[in-house]
XYZ file of C-alpha atoms in Angstrom:
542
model
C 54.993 55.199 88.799
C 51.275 55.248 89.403
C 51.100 55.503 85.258
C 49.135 52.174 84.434
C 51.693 51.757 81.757
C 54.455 52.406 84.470
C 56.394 48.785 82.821
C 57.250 50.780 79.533
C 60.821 50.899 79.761
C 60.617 49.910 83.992
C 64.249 49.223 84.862
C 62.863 45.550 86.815
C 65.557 44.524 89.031
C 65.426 40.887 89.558
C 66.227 39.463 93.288
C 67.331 35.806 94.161
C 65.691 34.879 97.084
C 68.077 32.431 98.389
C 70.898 34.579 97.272
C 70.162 38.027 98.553
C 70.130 38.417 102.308
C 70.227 35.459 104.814
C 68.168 37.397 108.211
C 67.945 33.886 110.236
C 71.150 32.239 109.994
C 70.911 29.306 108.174
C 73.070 30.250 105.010
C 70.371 30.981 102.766
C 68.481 34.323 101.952
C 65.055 35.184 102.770
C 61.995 37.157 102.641
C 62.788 39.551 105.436
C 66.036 40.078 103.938
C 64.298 41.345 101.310
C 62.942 43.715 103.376
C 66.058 45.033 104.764
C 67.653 45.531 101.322
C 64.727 47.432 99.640
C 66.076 50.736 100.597
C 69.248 49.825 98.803
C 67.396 48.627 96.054
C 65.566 52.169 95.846
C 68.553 53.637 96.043
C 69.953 52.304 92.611
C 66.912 54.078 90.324
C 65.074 50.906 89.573
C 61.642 51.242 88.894
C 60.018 47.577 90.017
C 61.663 44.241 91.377
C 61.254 41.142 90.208
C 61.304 38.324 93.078
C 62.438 34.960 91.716
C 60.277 31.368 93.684
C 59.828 31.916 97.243
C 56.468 29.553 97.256
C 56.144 26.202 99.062
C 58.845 23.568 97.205
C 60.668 20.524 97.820
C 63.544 22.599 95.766
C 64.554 20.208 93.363
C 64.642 22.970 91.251
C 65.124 25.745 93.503
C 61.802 27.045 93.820
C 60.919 26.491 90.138
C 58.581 23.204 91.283
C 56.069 24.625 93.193
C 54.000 22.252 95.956
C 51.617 24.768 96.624
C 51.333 28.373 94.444
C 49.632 30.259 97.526
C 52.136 29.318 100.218
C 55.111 30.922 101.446
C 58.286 28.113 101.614
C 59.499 28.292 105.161
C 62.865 28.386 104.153
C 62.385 31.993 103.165
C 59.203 32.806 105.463
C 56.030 33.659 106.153
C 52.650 34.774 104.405
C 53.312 38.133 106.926
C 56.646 38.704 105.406
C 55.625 39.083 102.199
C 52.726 41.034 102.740
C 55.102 43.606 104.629
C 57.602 42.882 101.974
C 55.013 44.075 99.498
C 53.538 47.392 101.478
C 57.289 48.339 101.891
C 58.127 48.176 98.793
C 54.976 50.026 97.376
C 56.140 53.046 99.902
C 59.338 53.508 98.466
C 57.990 53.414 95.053
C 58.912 50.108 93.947
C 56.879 47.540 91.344
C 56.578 44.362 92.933
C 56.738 41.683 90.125
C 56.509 37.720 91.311
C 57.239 34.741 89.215
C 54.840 32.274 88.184
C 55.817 29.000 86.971
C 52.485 27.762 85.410
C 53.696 25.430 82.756
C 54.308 22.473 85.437
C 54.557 21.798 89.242
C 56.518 19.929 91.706
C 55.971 16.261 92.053
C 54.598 16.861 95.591
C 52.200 19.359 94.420
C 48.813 17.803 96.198
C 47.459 18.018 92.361
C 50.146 15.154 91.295
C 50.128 13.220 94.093
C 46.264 12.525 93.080
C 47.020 12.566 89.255
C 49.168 9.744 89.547
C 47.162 7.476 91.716
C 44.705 5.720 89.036
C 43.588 6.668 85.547
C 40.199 7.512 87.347
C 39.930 9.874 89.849
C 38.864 14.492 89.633
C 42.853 15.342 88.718
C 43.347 12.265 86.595
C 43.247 14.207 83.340
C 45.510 17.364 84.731
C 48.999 15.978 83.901
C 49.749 15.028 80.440
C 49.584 11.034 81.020
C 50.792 8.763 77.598
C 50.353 5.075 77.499
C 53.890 3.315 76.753
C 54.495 1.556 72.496
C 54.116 -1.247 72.443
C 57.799 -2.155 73.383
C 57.476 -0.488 76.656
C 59.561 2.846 75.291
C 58.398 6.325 76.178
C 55.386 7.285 73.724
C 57.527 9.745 71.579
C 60.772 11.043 71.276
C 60.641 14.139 73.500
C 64.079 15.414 75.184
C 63.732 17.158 78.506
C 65.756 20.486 78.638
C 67.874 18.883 81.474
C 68.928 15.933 79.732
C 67.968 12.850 78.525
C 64.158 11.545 77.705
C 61.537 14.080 79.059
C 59.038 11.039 80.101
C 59.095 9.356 83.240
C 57.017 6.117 84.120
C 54.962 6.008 87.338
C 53.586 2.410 88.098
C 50.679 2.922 90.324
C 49.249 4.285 86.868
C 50.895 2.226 84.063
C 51.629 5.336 82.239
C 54.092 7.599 81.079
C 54.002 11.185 82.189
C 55.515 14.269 80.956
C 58.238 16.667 82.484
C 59.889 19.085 80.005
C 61.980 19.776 82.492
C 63.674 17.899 85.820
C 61.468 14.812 86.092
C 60.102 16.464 89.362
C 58.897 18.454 87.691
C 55.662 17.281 86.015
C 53.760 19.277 83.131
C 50.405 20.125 83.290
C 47.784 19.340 80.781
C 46.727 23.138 79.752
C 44.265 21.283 76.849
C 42.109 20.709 80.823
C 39.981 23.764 81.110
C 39.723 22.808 85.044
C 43.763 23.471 84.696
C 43.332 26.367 83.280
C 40.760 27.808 85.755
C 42.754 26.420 88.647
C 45.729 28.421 87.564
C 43.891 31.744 86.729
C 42.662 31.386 89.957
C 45.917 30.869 91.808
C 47.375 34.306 89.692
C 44.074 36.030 91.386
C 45.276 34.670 95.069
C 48.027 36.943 94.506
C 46.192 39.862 92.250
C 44.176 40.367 95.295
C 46.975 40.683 97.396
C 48.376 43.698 95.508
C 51.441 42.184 93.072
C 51.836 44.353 89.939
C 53.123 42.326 87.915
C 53.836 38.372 86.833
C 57.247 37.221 84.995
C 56.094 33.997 83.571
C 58.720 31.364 83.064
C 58.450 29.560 80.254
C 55.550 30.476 79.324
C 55.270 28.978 75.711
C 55.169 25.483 77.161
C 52.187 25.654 78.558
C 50.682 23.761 75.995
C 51.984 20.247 74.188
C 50.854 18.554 70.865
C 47.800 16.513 71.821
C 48.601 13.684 69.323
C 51.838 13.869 70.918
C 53.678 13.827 67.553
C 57.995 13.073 67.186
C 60.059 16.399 67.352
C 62.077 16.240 64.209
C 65.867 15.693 63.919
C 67.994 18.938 63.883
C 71.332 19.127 61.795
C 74.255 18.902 63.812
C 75.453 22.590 62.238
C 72.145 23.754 63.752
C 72.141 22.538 67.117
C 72.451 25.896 69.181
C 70.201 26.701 71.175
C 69.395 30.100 73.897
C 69.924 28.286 77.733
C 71.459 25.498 76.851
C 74.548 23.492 75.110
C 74.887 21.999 72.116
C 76.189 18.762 73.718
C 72.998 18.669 75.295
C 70.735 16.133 73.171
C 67.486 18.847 74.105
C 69.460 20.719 71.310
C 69.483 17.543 68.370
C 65.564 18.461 67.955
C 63.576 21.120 66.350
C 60.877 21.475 69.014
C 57.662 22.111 67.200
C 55.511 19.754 69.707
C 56.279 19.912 72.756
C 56.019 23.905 73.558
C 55.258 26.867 71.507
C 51.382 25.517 70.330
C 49.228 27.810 68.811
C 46.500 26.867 71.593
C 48.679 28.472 73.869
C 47.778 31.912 72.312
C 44.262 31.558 73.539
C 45.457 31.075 76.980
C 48.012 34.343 76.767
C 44.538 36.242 75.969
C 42.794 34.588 79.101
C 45.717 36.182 81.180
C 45.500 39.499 79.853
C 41.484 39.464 80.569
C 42.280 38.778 84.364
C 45.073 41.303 84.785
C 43.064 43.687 82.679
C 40.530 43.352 85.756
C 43.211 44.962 87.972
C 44.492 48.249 86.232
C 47.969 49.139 86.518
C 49.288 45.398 86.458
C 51.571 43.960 83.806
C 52.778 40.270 82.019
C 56.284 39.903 81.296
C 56.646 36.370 79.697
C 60.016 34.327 79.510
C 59.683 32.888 76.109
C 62.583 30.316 74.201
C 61.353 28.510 71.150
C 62.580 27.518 67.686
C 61.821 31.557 66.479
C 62.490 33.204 70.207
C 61.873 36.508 68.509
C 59.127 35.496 65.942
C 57.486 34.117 69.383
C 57.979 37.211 71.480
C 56.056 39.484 68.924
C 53.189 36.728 68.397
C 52.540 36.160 72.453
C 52.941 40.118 72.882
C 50.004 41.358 70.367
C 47.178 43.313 71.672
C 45.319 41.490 73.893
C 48.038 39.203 74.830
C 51.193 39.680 77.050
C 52.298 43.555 78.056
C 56.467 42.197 77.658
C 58.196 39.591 76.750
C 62.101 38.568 76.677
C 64.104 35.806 75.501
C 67.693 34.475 75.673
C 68.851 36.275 72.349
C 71.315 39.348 74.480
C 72.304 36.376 76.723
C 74.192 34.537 74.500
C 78.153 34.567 73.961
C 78.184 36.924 70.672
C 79.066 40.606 71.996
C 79.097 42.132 68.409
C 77.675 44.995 67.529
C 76.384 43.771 64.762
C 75.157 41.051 66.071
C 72.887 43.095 68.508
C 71.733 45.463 65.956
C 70.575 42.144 64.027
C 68.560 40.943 66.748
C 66.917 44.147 67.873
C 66.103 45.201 64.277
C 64.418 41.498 63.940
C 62.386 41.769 66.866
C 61.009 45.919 66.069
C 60.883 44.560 62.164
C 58.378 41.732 63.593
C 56.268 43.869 66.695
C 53.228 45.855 66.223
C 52.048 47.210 69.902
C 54.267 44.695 71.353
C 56.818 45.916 73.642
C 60.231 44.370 74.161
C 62.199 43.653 77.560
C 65.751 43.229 77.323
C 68.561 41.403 79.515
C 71.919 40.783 79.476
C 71.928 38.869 82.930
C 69.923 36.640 84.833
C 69.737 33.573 87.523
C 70.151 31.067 84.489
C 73.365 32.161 82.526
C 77.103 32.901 82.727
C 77.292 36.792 84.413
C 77.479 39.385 81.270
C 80.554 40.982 82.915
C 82.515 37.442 82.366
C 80.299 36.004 79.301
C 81.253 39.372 77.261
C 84.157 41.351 79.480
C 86.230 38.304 79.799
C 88.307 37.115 83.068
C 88.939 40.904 84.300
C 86.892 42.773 82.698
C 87.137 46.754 83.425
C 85.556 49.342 85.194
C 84.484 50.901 82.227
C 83.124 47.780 80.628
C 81.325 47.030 82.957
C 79.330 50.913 83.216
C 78.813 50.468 79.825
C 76.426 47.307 80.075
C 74.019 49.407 82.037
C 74.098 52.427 79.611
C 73.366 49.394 76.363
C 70.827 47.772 77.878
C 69.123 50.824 79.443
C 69.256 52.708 76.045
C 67.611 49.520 74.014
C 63.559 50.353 73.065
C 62.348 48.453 75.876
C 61.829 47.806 79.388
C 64.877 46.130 81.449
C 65.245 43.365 83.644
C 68.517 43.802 85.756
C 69.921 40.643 87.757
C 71.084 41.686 91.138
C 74.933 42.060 91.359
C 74.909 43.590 87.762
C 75.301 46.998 89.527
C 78.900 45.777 91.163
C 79.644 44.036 87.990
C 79.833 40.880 89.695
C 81.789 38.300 87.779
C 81.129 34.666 87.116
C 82.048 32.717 90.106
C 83.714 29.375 90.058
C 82.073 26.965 91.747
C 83.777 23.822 91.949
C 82.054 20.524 91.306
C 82.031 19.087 95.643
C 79.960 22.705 95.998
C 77.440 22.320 92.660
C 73.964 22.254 94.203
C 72.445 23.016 90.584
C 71.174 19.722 89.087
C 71.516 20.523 85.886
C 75.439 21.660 86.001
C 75.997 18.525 88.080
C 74.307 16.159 85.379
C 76.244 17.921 82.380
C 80.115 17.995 84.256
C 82.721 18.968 83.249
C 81.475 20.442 79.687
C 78.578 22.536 81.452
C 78.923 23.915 84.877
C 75.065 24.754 85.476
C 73.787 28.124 86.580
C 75.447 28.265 90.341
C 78.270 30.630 88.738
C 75.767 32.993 88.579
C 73.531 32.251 92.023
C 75.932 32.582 94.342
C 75.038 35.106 97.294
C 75.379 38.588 97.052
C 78.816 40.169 99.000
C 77.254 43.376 101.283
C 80.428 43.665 103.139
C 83.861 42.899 102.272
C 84.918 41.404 105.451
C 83.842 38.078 107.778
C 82.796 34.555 106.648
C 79.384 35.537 104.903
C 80.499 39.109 103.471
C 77.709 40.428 104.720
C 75.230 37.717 103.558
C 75.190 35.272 106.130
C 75.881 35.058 109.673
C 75.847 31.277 108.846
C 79.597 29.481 108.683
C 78.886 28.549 105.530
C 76.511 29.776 102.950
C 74.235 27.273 100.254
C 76.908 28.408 97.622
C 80.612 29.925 98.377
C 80.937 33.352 98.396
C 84.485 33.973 96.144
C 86.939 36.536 96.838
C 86.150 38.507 93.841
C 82.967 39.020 94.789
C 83.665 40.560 98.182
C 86.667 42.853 96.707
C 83.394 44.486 94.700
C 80.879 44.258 97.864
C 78.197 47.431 98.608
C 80.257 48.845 101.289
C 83.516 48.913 98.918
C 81.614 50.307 96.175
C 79.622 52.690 98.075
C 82.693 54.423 99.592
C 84.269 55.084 96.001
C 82.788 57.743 94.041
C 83.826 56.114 90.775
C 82.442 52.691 91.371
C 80.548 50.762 89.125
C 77.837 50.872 91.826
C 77.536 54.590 91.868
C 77.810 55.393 88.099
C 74.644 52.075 87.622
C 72.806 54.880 90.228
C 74.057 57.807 88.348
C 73.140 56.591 84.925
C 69.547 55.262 86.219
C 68.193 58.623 87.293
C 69.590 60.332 84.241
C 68.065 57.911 81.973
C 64.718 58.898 83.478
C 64.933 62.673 82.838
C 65.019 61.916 78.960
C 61.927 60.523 78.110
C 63.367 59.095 74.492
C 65.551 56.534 76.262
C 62.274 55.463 78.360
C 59.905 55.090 75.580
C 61.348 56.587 72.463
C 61.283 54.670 69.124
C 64.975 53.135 67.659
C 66.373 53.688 64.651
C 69.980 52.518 63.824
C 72.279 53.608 62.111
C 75.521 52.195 60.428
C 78.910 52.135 61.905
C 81.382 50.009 61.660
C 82.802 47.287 64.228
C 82.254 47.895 67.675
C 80.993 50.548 67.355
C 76.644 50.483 67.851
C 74.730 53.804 66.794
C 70.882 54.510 67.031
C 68.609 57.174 67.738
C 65.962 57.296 70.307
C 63.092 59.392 69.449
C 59.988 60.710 71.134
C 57.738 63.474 70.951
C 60.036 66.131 70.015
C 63.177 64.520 71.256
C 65.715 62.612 69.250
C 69.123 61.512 70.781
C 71.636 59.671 69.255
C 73.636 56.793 70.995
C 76.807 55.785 70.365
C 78.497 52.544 72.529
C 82.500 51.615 71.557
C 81.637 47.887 72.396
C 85.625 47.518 71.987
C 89.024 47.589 74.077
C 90.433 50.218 72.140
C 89.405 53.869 71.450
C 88.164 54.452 67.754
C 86.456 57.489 65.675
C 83.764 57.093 64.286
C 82.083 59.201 61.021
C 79.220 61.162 62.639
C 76.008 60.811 60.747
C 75.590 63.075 58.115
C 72.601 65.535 57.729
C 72.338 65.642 61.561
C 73.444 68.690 63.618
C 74.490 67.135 67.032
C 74.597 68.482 70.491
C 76.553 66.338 73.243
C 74.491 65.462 76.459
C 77.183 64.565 78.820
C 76.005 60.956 80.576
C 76.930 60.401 84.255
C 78.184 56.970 84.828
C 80.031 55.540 81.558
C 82.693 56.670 80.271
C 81.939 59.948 77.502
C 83.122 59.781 74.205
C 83.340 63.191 72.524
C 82.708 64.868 69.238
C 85.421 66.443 67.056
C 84.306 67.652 63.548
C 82.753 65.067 61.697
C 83.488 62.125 64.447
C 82.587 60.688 67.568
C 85.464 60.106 69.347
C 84.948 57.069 71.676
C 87.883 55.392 74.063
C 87.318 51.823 75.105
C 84.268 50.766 76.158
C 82.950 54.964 76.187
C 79.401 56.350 75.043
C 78.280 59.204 73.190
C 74.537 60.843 73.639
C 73.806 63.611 71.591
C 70.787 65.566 71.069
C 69.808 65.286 67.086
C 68.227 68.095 64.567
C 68.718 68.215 60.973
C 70.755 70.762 59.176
């Protein structure tokens, strides 16, 4: 890991602050719980962790409307915490990746709270302000994400100001070169302190159209989006104007300048627009991002086909680029439920680590995705997500997926909490998979996720090998991996039901056997795969 391009396929396992470990009692995780878990975390193979909002924030969002980008929320700690958070971590080995949420802050960010006063004073010009038409409506027809009309009106001004988002959540005006300074300079605050690596959320809507022109209508056959429902009216727009600007592509550049000033750190940007892959390759160019993701493997569709599809669009469209891949994360339904159903198996769930781990590309893996933690049901008295409350009962929000990790399968917090009651309920599911459960049984999902992880890094053509695929029917999803002088093959029964497969011909093949998932084999000219099995082979040509 001291390789400068240690993020080519990094396994990046992605921690919940206020769902990981609660150290003080009050029901909600923290910063030194962090700490005590990063052992474990070592222990699974990953290569880097990525630490979701832990900055100063009023938490309408949850840490994703930052008051102040250089302060520690107390909730979760101190400035000391994470600097020992970050010096442990670099001692086992670990990556220490933080997000940064630059497109917009909270409402009580001291920068607002001045914006907002007059049309006159030093910040007046950071927020994107729009007089009202002349009938007092909002200046265009904008949707925020969260529902409904994504202006809000603030009196003291007379003016209409923008939030993509929840309206606490105010966007700033990137066409402001003072913005743009400021928020370099807050990324250097913690490029100083020793972070590796930024995921930026959102990252494509840093930038708005500045003659603020009407999204146009989207056909009701087309209104499906990546993060959020169709029912939602964010999804009855194409939205060409309000993210995804081509002056945002100037910015990308100024953030690969800075964090080309500290070698060995890395970009990973969240990016959803109209062309999520289209986008990815663009804002991943030389010069720009090192990684980028979108929603495209965190959608309902669990084909093999349809993977192949979106894979082959995104290598069809990169140069340098380099892809990060997810099936999981804090904002959508677990994969284990979206794609495994309501009890999904064992071996299902060993065989999302060995797909997304064999993918070209680095990996972000949610934590709980090693126990194969399934959706939780939180009912609606419990929501604390404001966007699953606002879209009840046809969306439940992303709490399903938040809710706090079980360590132990016995007492009130399972291990979490010492609290009586934890910010979201633990279910009983959860804590029948908990660490200690897992740990104790050889055959666990927890222990083959381990298993898998440090074979995967022994064969350099799963790390950073090219892809190639090949055909096969339904479920079945075949490429090769190839690097240097190392070709594998890879063969994943997506299905519930064993199948054989043709073998590929002009290829001599010699089985690897895979710790973790369950192994296919290979009888004369197939690949015999049970449900849910995988086959690696070594490749040479007759």
């Amino acid at each position: 890991m001291s390789d400068p391009a240690w993020w080519r396929g990094a396994v990046i396992y992605q921690i919940y602050p206020r769902s990981f470990l609660d150290t003080d009692g009050n029901g909600v995780g923290d910063l030194p719980g962090i700490i005590e878990k990063l052992d474990y975390v070592a222990s699974l193979g990953v290569d880097a962790i990525w630490i979701s909002p832990f900055f100063l924030s009023p938490m309408a969002d949850f840490g994703y409307d930052i008051a102040d980008y250089r302060e520690v929320d107390p909730l979760f700690g101190t400035m000391a915490d994470f600097d020992r958070l970050l010096a442990k971590a670099h001692a086992l080995g670990l990556k220490v990746m933080i997000d940064q949420v630059l497109s917009h802050t909270s409402n009580a960010h001291a920068w607002f709270r001045e914006s907002r006063e007059d049309r006159s004073n030093a910040k007046a010009d950071w927020y994107v302000w729009a007089d009202a038409r002349d009938d007092g409506t909002p200046p265009n027809n904008w949707m925020s994400l969260f529902g409904g009309v994504a202006w809000r009106w603030e009196p003291r001004r007379g003016q209409y100001y923008l939030h993509n988002f929840l309206a606490a959540q105010p966007d700033l005006n990137f066409h402001n070169p003072e913005v743009r300074k400021a928020t370099l300079d807050n990324l250097r605050f913690w490029l100083d302190k020793g972070v590796d690596a930024f995921r930026l959320d959102a990252i494509n809507f840093c930038f708005h159209d500045a003659q603020l022109r009407d999204n146009p209508a989207k056909p009701a056959e087309k209104r499906v989006g990546r993060g959020f429902s169709p029912d939602n009216p964010y999804a009855f727009q194409y939205h060409y104007y309000n993210n995804t600007r081509p002056e945002n592509l100037g910015f990308m550049e100024d953030l690969r300048r800075l964090t080309d000033e500290y070698p060995g750190t890395a970009t990973l940007g969240e990016i959803s627009s109209e062309d999520s892959l289209a986008t990815t390759a663009e804002y991943t160019r030389a010069g720009r991002l090192h990684m980028g993701y979108s929603f495209e493997l965190l959608v309902e569709d669990f084909s093999a086909g349809y993977i192949r599809r979106t894979v082959e669009t995104l290598e069809a469209k990169v140069d340098e680029g380099w892809p990060c891949w997810a099936v999981s994360n804090h904002d959508v339904v677990r994969a284990t439920s979206r794609w495994g159903g309501a009890t999904p198996s064992s071996d299902f769930v060993k065989l999302l680590v060995a797909l997304v781990a064999s993918l070209r590309g680095s990996v972000c893996v949610y934590q709980g995705e090693e126990l194969g933690l399934p959706e939780a049901d939180v009912p609606f008295e419990a929501l604390q997500d404001p966007y699953g409350i606002a879209f009840w009962p046809n969306f439940k929000g992303r709490d399903g997926c938040r809710t706090p990790m079980p360590w132990r399968d016995n007492g009130n917090g399972a291990g979490f909490t010492s609290a009586d009651k934890s910010w979201l309920p633990i279910p009983a599911a959860h804590r029948a998979l908990a660490v200690t459960r897992q740990e104790a049984d050889a055959a666990s999902p927890l222990n083959a996720f381990r298993q898998f992880l440090r074979w995967r890094k022994v064969h350099a053509a799963l790390v950073l090998g090219d892809i190639r695929f090949l055909d096969a029917d339904e479920p079945v999803l075949m490429f090769t991996r190839t690097h240097a002088k190392e070709t594998l093959l890879v063969a994943l029964n997506l299905g519930a039901i064993e199948v054989a497969a043709p073998a590929p011909r002009g290829l001599r093949l010699e089985q690897i056997a895979c710790p973790g998932p369950s192994n296919g084999r290979i009888e004369a000219a197939h690949l015999v795969l049970p449900a849910h099995a995988v086959v690696y082979a070594r490749v040479s040509t007759l």
